[in-house]
PDB file of C-alpha atoms in Angstrom:
ATOM      1  CA  MET A 104     113.622 -49.532  60.493  1.00 55.00           C
ATOM      2  CA  LYS A 105     117.277 -48.477  60.427  1.00 52.00           C
ATOM      3  CA  ILE A 106     116.111 -45.155  59.143  1.00 57.00           C
ATOM      4  CA  LEU A 107     113.647 -44.585  61.977  1.00 53.00           C
ATOM      5  CA  PHE A 108     116.352 -45.490  64.493  1.00 53.00           C
ATOM      6  CA  LEU A 109     118.741 -43.046  63.143  1.00 53.00           C
ATOM      7  CA  MET A 110     116.137 -40.270  63.139  1.00 59.00           C
ATOM      8  CA  LEU A 111     115.401 -40.989  66.910  1.00 53.00           C
ATOM      9  CA  PHE A 112     119.062 -41.035  67.690  1.00 56.00           C
ATOM     10  CA  PHE A 113     119.812 -37.543  66.181  1.00 55.00           C
ATOM     11  CA  LEU A 114     116.658 -36.064  67.756  1.00 55.00           C
ATOM     12  CA  ASN A 115     117.834 -37.286  71.280  1.00 60.00           C
ATOM     13  CA  VAL A 116     121.261 -35.694  70.702  1.00 54.00           C
ATOM     14  CA  LEU A 117     119.816 -32.384  69.740  1.00 53.00           C
ATOM     15  CA  LEU A 118     117.464 -32.286  72.737  1.00 52.00           C
ATOM     16  CA  SER A 119     120.264 -33.037  75.121  1.00 54.00           C
ATOM     17  CA  ASN A 120     122.176 -29.887  74.151  1.00 54.00           C
ATOM     18  CA  ASP A 121     121.095 -26.933  76.577  1.00 52.00           C
ATOM     19  CA  PHE A 122     121.391 -23.554  74.831  1.00 49.00           C
ATOM     20  CA  SER A 123     119.556 -21.633  77.695  1.00 48.00           C
ATOM     21  CA  GLN A 124     122.807 -20.890  79.468  1.00 50.00           C
ATOM     22  CA  LYS A 125     124.790 -19.798  76.563  1.00 52.00           C
ATOM     23  CA  LYS A 126     125.179 -16.183  75.273  1.00 52.00           C
ATOM     24  CA  ILE A 127     126.683 -14.876  72.291  1.00 53.00           C
ATOM     25  CA  LEU A 128     128.777 -11.565  72.762  1.00 51.00           C
ATOM     26  CA  SER A 129     129.109  -9.327  69.850  1.00 55.00           C
ATOM     27  CA  ILE A 130     131.937  -6.698  70.286  1.00 54.00           C
ATOM     28  CA  LYS A 131     131.434  -3.768  68.042  1.00 59.00           C
ATOM     29  CA  ALA A 132     134.224  -1.325  67.265  1.00 58.00           C
ATOM     30  CA  ASN A 133     133.977   2.255  69.026  1.00 57.00           C
ATOM     31  CA  GLU A 134     132.040   4.515  66.647  1.00 60.00           C
ATOM     32  CA  ASP A 135     133.311   7.711  68.497  1.00 60.00           C
ATOM     33  CA  PRO A 136     136.648   8.700  67.508  1.00 60.00           C
ATOM     34  CA  PHE A 137     139.168  10.023  70.259  1.00 57.00           C
ATOM     35  CA  GLU A 138     140.957  13.064  69.120  1.00 63.00           C
ATOM     36  CA  ILE A 139     143.225  15.683  70.881  1.00 60.00           C
ATOM     37  CA  ILE A 140     142.168  19.094  69.809  1.00 61.00           C
ATOM     38  CA  ASP A 141     144.851  21.846  69.473  1.00 60.00           C
ATOM     39  CA  LEU A 142     143.172  25.070  70.679  1.00 58.00           C
ATOM     40  CA  LYS A 143     146.158  26.928  69.121  1.00 62.00           C
ATOM     41  CA  GLN A 144     146.434  29.358  72.124  1.00 58.00           C
ATOM     42  CA  ASN A 145     148.927  32.016  71.613  1.00 60.00           C
ATOM     43  CA  ASN A 146     149.917  32.271  75.369  1.00 59.00           C
ATOM     44  CA  PRO A 147     149.451  28.835  77.006  1.00 58.00           C
ATOM     45  CA  ILE A 148     149.561  28.803  80.774  1.00 59.00           C
ATOM     46  CA  ASN A 149     152.733  27.667  82.375  1.00 64.00           C
ATOM     47  CA  LEU A 150     151.839  26.261  85.744  1.00 57.00           C
ATOM     48  CA  TYR A 151     155.423  26.726  86.845  1.00 60.00           C
ATOM     49  CA  LYS A 152     155.659  30.314  85.924  1.00 62.00           C
ATOM     50  CA  GLN A 153     152.349  31.840  87.120  1.00 58.00           C
ATOM     51  CA  GLU A 154     152.272  35.003  89.229  1.00 62.00           C
ATOM     52  CA  ALA A 155     150.595  34.566  92.703  1.00 56.00           C
ATOM     53  CA  LEU A 156     147.125  36.252  93.001  1.00 56.00           C
ATOM     54  CA  PHE A 157     148.078  37.363  96.541  1.00 57.00           C
ATOM     55  CA  ASN A 158     151.699  37.840  97.435  1.00 59.00           C
ATOM     56  CA  SER A 159     152.125  37.986 101.354  1.00 60.00           C
ATOM     57  CA  SER A 160     155.726  38.738 101.032  1.00 58.00           C
ATOM     58  CA  ASN A 161     154.823  42.384 100.182  1.00 57.00           C
ATOM     59  CA  ILE A 162     153.108  42.702 103.538  1.00 54.00           C
ATOM     60  CA  ASN A 163     156.152  41.326 105.383  1.00 52.00           C
ATOM     61  CA  LYS A 164     158.393  43.751 103.650  1.00 49.00           C
ATOM     62  CA  GLU A 165     156.149  46.663 104.597  1.00 48.00           C
ATOM     63  CA  LYS A 166     156.165  45.406 108.313  1.00 48.00           C
ATOM     64  CA  GLN A 167     159.918  45.334 108.189  1.00 48.00           C
ATOM     65  CA  ASN A 168     160.261  48.711 106.770  1.00 48.00           C
ATOM     66  CA  ASN A 169     157.802  50.218 109.152  1.00 50.00           C
ATOM     67  CA  PRO A 170     159.456  51.379 112.510  1.00 52.00           C
ATOM     68  CA  LYS A 171     158.387  49.686 115.734  1.00 59.00           C
ATOM     69  CA  ASP A 172     155.611  51.418 117.662  1.00 61.00           C
ATOM     70  CA  VAL A 173     157.531  53.022 120.428  1.00 70.00           C
ATOM     71  CA  LYS A 174     154.744  55.535 121.452  1.00 81.00           C
ATOM     72  CA  THR A 175     152.694  55.135 124.506  1.00 90.00           C
ATOM     73  CA  ASP A 176     149.266  54.601 123.170  1.00 92.00           C
ATOM     74  CA  PHE A 177     145.914  55.382 125.167  1.00 95.00           C
ATOM     75  CA  ALA A 178     142.503  54.139 124.800  1.00 95.00           C
ATOM     76  CA  ILE A 179     139.753  56.278 126.423  1.00 97.00           C
ATOM     77  CA  LEU A 180     136.241  55.638 127.744  1.00 97.00           C
ATOM     78  CA  VAL A 181     133.977  58.535 128.873  1.00 97.00           C
ATOM     79  CA  GLY A 182     130.851  58.566 130.744  1.00 97.00           C
ATOM     80  CA  PHE A 183     128.585  61.458 131.925  1.00 97.00           C
ATOM     81  CA  LYS A 184     125.576  61.843 134.353  1.00 95.00           C
ATOM     82  CA  PRO A 185     122.596  64.032 133.715  1.00 94.00           C
ATOM     83  CA  HIS A 186     124.009  66.523 136.196  1.00 93.00           C
ATOM     84  CA  PHE A 187     126.807  67.389 133.869  1.00 96.00           C
ATOM     85  CA  GLY A 188     124.930  70.123 132.099  1.00 94.00           C
ATOM     86  CA  LEU A 189     125.192  73.793 131.882  1.00 92.00           C
ATOM     87  CA  ALA A 190     122.498  76.017 133.318  1.00 88.00           C
ATOM     88  CA  LEU A 191     122.875  79.921 133.246  1.00 84.00           C
ATOM     89  CA  ASN A 192     119.978  82.378 133.195  1.00 83.00           C
ATOM     90  CA  GLN A 193     120.056  82.540 129.369  1.00 86.00           C
ATOM     91  CA  ILE A 194     122.117  79.604 128.471  1.00 89.00           C
ATOM     92  CA  TYR A 195     121.024  75.901 128.953  1.00 91.00           C
ATOM     93  CA  ILE A 196     122.765  72.909 127.451  1.00 93.00           C
ATOM     94  CA  LYS A 197     121.840  69.363 128.188  1.00 95.00           C
ATOM     95  CA  ALA A 198     124.305  66.984 129.666  1.00 95.00           C
ATOM     96  CA  ASP A 199     125.039  64.932 126.644  1.00 96.00           C
ATOM     97  CA  GLN A 200     125.718  67.975 124.514  1.00 96.00           C
ATOM     98  CA  PHE A 201     127.688  69.805 127.094  1.00 96.00           C
ATOM     99  CA  SER A 202     129.822  66.701 127.916  1.00 97.00           C
ATOM    100  CA  SER A 203     130.627  66.382 124.137  1.00 97.00           C
ATOM    101  CA  LEU A 204     131.736  69.843 123.890  1.00 96.00           C
ATOM    102  CA  PHE A 205     133.650  69.642 127.076  1.00 97.00           C
ATOM    103  CA  MET A 206     135.516  66.487 125.888  1.00 97.00           C
ATOM    104  CA  LYS A 207     136.141  67.909 122.313  1.00 97.00           C
ATOM    105  CA  ASN A 208     138.211  70.665 123.872  1.00 97.00           C
ATOM    106  CA  PHE A 209     139.954  68.151 126.293  1.00 98.00           C
ATOM    107  CA  PHE A 210     141.255  66.245 123.145  1.00 97.00           C
ATOM    108  CA  LEU A 211     142.378  69.554 121.479  1.00 96.00           C
ATOM    109  CA  ASN A 212     144.423  70.279 124.682  1.00 96.00           C
ATOM    110  CA  SER A 213     145.759  66.827 125.696  1.00 96.00           C
ATOM    111  CA  GLN A 214     149.339  65.892 124.689  1.00 95.00           C
ATOM    112  CA  LEU A 215     148.666  62.211 124.921  1.00 96.00           C
ATOM    113  CA  HIS A 216     148.677  59.788 121.878  1.00 94.00           C
ATOM    114  CA  PHE A 217     145.245  58.141 121.543  1.00 94.00           C
ATOM    115  CA  ILE A 218     144.646  55.074 119.460  1.00 92.00           C
ATOM    116  CA  ASN A 219     142.391  55.444 116.388  1.00 91.00           C
ATOM    117  CA  SER A 220     138.633  55.567 116.736  1.00 91.00           C
ATOM    118  CA  LYS A 221     138.109  51.992 115.245  1.00 88.00           C
ATOM    119  CA  ALA A 222     140.519  50.377 117.779  1.00 89.00           C
ATOM    120  CA  ASN A 223     139.101  52.550 120.617  1.00 93.00           C
ATOM    121  CA  GLU A 224     135.625  50.951 119.977  1.00 90.00           C
ATOM    122  CA  ILE A 225     136.752  47.758 121.852  1.00 90.00           C
ATOM    123  CA  TYR A 226     136.661  49.767 125.099  1.00 92.00           C
ATOM    124  CA  GLN A 227     133.446  51.659 124.344  1.00 92.00           C
ATOM    125  CA  ASN A 228     131.377  49.256 126.373  1.00 91.00           C
ATOM    126  CA  LYS A 229     128.811  49.950 129.142  1.00 92.00           C
ATOM    127  CA  LYS A 230     130.236  46.851 131.074  1.00 91.00           C
ATOM    128  CA  TYR A 231     133.797  48.412 131.314  1.00 91.00           C
ATOM    129  CA  LEU A 232     132.220  51.815 132.066  1.00 93.00           C
ATOM    130  CA  ASP A 233     130.210  50.333 135.098  1.00 92.00           C
ATOM    131  CA  LEU A 234     133.318  48.395 136.174  1.00 90.00           C
ATOM    132  CA  PHE A 235     135.565  51.413 136.519  1.00 90.00           C
ATOM    133  CA  SER A 236     132.853  53.955 137.685  1.00 88.00           C
ATOM    134  CA  ILE A 237     131.554  54.615 141.267  1.00 79.00           C
ATOM    135  CA  ASP A 238     128.063  53.587 140.215  1.00 85.00           C
ATOM    136  CA  ASN A 239     126.169  52.369 137.062  1.00 84.00           C
ATOM    137  CA  LYS A 240     124.369  55.754 136.479  1.00 90.00           C
ATOM    138  CA  PHE A 241     126.748  56.943 133.921  1.00 95.00           C
ATOM    139  CA  HIS A 242     125.916  57.095 130.213  1.00 96.00           C
ATOM    140  CA  ILE A 243     128.591  56.334 127.497  1.00 96.00           C
ATOM    141  CA  LEU A 244     129.686  59.408 125.665  1.00 96.00           C
ATOM    142  CA  ASN A 245     130.622  58.715 122.010  1.00 95.00           C
ATOM    143  CA  ILE A 246     133.950  60.228 121.551  1.00 94.00           C
ATOM    144  CA  SER A 247     134.864  58.524 118.139  1.00 92.00           C
ATOM    145  CA  ASN A 248     134.586  61.821 116.245  1.00 92.00           C
ATOM    146  CA  PHE A 249     137.404  63.296 118.432  1.00 94.00           C
ATOM    147  CA  LEU A 250     139.835  60.631 117.562  1.00 93.00           C
ATOM    148  CA  ASN A 251     141.849  59.888 114.432  1.00 88.00           C
ATOM    149  CA  TYR A 252     140.132  57.976 111.832  1.00 85.00           C
ATOM    150  CA  GLU A 253     142.447  55.407 110.263  1.00 77.00           C
ATOM    151  CA  LYS A 254     141.537  54.596 106.549  1.00 76.00           C
ATOM    152  CA  ASP A 255     144.303  51.842 106.193  1.00 73.00           C
ATOM    153  CA  LYS A 256     142.670  48.695 107.441  1.00 69.00           C
ATOM    154  CA  ASN A 257     146.241  47.130 107.903  1.00 70.00           C
ATOM    155  CA  LYS A 258     147.024  49.761 110.489  1.00 70.00           C
ATOM    156  CA  ILE A 259     143.613  49.833 112.366  1.00 68.00           C
ATOM    157  CA  TYR A 260     144.758  47.428 114.985  1.00 67.00           C
ATOM    158  CA  SER A 261     148.488  47.689 114.599  1.00 72.00           C
ATOM    159  CA  GLN A 262     149.025  49.930 117.720  1.00 74.00           C
ATOM    160  CA  ILE A 263     149.430  48.267 120.986  1.00 84.00           C
ATOM    161  CA  THR A 264     147.289  49.934 123.637  1.00 90.00           C
ATOM    162  CA  ASP A 265     149.213  50.606 126.799  1.00 92.00           C
ATOM    163  CA  PHE A 266     146.837  52.462 128.969  1.00 94.00           C
ATOM    164  CA  LEU A 267     142.997  52.924 129.356  1.00 95.00           C
ATOM    165  CA  ILE A 268     141.762  56.265 130.713  1.00 97.00           C
ATOM    166  CA  VAL A 269     138.213  56.212 132.152  1.00 97.00           C
ATOM    167  CA  ILE A 270     136.693  59.651 132.719  1.00 97.00           C
ATOM    168  CA  ASN A 271     133.451  60.142 134.616  1.00 97.00           C
ATOM    169  CA  LEU A 272     131.856  63.545 134.139  1.00 97.00           C
ATOM    170  CA  ASN A 273     129.965  63.528 137.419  1.00 96.00           C
ATOM    171  CA  GLU A 274     128.412  66.981 138.080  1.00 96.00           C
ATOM    172  CA  PHE A 275     128.650  70.471 136.895  1.00 96.00           C
ATOM    173  CA  TYR A 276     127.185  73.509 138.644  1.00 93.00           C
ATOM    174  CA  ILE A 277     127.400  77.324 139.023  1.00 90.00           C
ATOM    175  CA  ASN A 278     127.871  79.030 142.306  1.00 88.00           C
ATOM    176  CA  THR A 279     126.740  82.673 142.750  1.00 82.00           C
ATOM    177  CA  THR A 280     127.797  84.639 145.748  1.00 82.00           C
ATOM    178  CA  ASN A 281     126.043  87.955 146.608  1.00 78.00           C
ATOM    179  CA  PHE A 282     127.887  90.706 148.495  1.00 73.00           C
ATOM    180  CA  PHE A 283     126.324  94.070 149.461  1.00 71.00           C
ATOM    181  CA  ILE A 284     126.613  95.608 145.946  1.00 73.00           C
ATOM    182  CA  THR A 285     128.491  93.057 144.005  1.00 76.00           C
ATOM    183  CA  LYS A 286     128.234  89.264 143.203  1.00 78.00           C
ATOM    184  CA  THR A 287     130.617  86.692 142.026  1.00 85.00           C
ATOM    185  CA  LYS A 288     130.114  83.590 139.990  1.00 87.00           C
ATOM    186  CA  SER A 289     132.196  80.348 139.810  1.00 90.00           C
ATOM    187  CA  ALA A 290     131.959  77.126 137.745  1.00 92.00           C
ATOM    188  CA  ASN A 291     132.489  73.933 139.444  1.00 95.00           C
ATOM    189  CA  ALA A 292     133.006  70.461 137.774  1.00 96.00           C
ATOM    190  CA  LEU A 293     133.214  67.252 139.719  1.00 96.00           C
ATOM    191  CA  ILE A 294     135.153  64.604 137.708  1.00 96.00           C
ATOM    192  CA  ASN A 295     136.562  61.208 138.462  1.00 96.00           C
ATOM    193  CA  PHE A 296     139.145  59.388 136.454  1.00 95.00           C
ATOM    194  CA  LYS A 297     141.074  56.203 136.536  1.00 95.00           C
ATOM    195  CA  ILE A 298     144.108  55.036 134.592  1.00 95.00           C
ATOM    196  CA  ILE A 299     144.363  51.209 133.845  1.00 93.00           C
ATOM    197  CA  ASP A 300     147.344  49.367 132.728  1.00 93.00           C
ATOM    198  CA  VAL A 301     145.773  47.359 129.891  1.00 91.00           C
ATOM    199  CA  ILE A 302     148.442  44.523 129.927  1.00 89.00           C
ATOM    200  CA  THR A 303     148.181  43.747 133.667  1.00 89.00           C
ATOM    201  CA  GLY A 304     144.523  45.103 134.235  1.00 89.00           C
ATOM    202  CA  LYS A 305     145.724  46.997 137.325  1.00 91.00           C
ATOM    203  CA  ILE A 306     144.560  50.414 138.222  1.00 92.00           C
ATOM    204  CA  ILE A 307     147.649  52.726 138.438  1.00 92.00           C
ATOM    205  CA  SER A 308     145.726  55.878 139.287  1.00 93.00           C
ATOM    206  CA  SER A 309     142.300  56.865 140.658  1.00 93.00           C
ATOM    207  CA  LYS A 310     141.424  60.393 141.454  1.00 94.00           C
ATOM    208  CA  LYS A 311     138.390  62.516 142.273  1.00 95.00           C
ATOM    209  CA  ILE A 312     139.011  66.153 141.291  1.00 95.00           C
ATOM    210  CA  LYS A 313     137.208  69.385 141.362  1.00 96.00           C
ATOM    211  CA  LEU A 314     137.841  71.943 138.705  1.00 96.00           C
ATOM    212  CA  LYS A 315     136.875  75.544 139.712  1.00 95.00           C
ATOM    213  CA  LEU A 316     136.961  78.640 137.596  1.00 93.00           C
ATOM    214  CA  SER A 317     135.888  82.213 138.104  1.00 91.00           C
ATOM    215  CA  LEU A 318     133.356  83.602 135.732  1.00 88.00           C
ATOM    216  CA  ASP A 319     132.342  86.938 134.463  1.00 85.00           C
ATOM    217  CA  SER A 320     129.297  87.955 136.909  1.00 79.00           C
ATOM    218  CA  TYR A 321     127.504  89.953 134.199  1.00 82.00           C
ATOM    219  CA  ASN A 322     128.364  88.540 130.812  1.00 87.00           C
ATOM    220  CA  GLU A 323     127.075  85.008 130.411  1.00 88.00           C
ATOM    221  CA  GLU A 324     128.487  84.537 126.864  1.00 91.00           C
ATOM    222  CA  GLN A 325     131.843  85.318 128.134  1.00 92.00           C
ATOM    223  CA  SER A 326     131.362  82.934 131.100  1.00 90.00           C
ATOM    224  CA  TYR A 327     130.297  80.181 128.700  1.00 93.00           C
ATOM    225  CA  LYS A 328     133.361  80.739 126.622  1.00 93.00           C
ATOM    226  CA  LEU A 329     135.600  80.564 129.624  1.00 93.00           C
ATOM    227  CA  ILE A 330     133.998  77.352 130.811  1.00 94.00           C
ATOM    228  CA  LEU A 331     134.530  75.643 127.454  1.00 95.00           C
ATOM    229  CA  ASP A 332     138.019  77.069 126.811  1.00 95.00           C
ATOM    230  CA  GLN A 333     139.636  76.751 130.367  1.00 96.00           C
ATOM    231  CA  MET A 334     138.069  73.837 132.221  1.00 95.00           C
ATOM    232  CA  PRO A 335     138.807  71.031 129.591  1.00 97.00           C
ATOM    233  CA  LYS A 336     142.361  72.402 129.425  1.00 96.00           C
ATOM    234  CA  MET A 337     142.699  72.093 133.180  1.00 96.00           C
ATOM    235  CA  LEU A 338     141.502  68.473 133.071  1.00 97.00           C
ATOM    236  CA  ALA A 339     143.888  67.728 130.173  1.00 97.00           C
ATOM    237  CA  GLU A 340     146.870  69.140 132.139  1.00 96.00           C
ATOM    238  CA  ILE A 341     146.101  67.168 135.138  1.00 96.00           C
ATOM    239  CA  ILE A 342     145.826  63.855 133.289  1.00 97.00           C
ATOM    240  CA  ASP A 343     148.847  64.576 131.162  1.00 95.00           C
ATOM    241  CA  LYS A 344     151.053  65.054 134.237  1.00 94.00           C
ATOM    242  CA  GLU A 345     150.068  61.522 135.530  1.00 93.00           C
ATOM    243  CA  ASP A 346     152.922  59.001 136.098  1.00 86.00           C
ATOM    244  CA  PHE A 347     152.256  56.419 133.353  1.00 82.00           C
ATOM    245  CA  LYS A 348     154.978  53.997 134.289  1.00 74.00           C
ATOM    246  CA  LYS A 349     154.015  50.381 134.296  1.00 62.00           C
TER     247      LYS A 349
END
């Protein structure tokens, strides 16, 4: 009887212990070794002695060494009308081509200092041309080929534009006058130009001019040469003599 009692007592003790909420943790040693590997570099990088990939101090030195821009710099905007063409008996040149030839010789004769072609593109805008023209019938003439091409990108916009010259090539025609046994010919160009102070935006000069040149009445090739040699030079002299005081 005692034996049966003891067996029931131990069975009750065993059942009263709850192993469901207990866990056994087993910590294993790290099997991956941690090592510092020496790459044995001959020239290890010193973060405190590296040379800069881009050193802006060189540019600052270049700017300090370069003299200040003391020239009066001009931008230019040119427009032409379909009437600005050349028509002789044997020679006919359309307005765009004739205007281009006319302005090429203008630049060859002008003493003004024009900004480079890339900076001048800022002003090659139809809106600006219409703003400073008598009407909106002018076409923009590309004059980039006649300006200096700057290869150094650091200098493209280094010039400060002082004045904008707007030239409108309005009309070109030939007058022929017959006398009894002789005849005379003259070339006539109607041109408008304005000079604008870029800083203030004010127009400091606005003129309508007529260029007139006597031609060879019997030699069209000679007349054509006179027109392209002399008339652009006349225009350049007029604009060069303008008062560009601000």
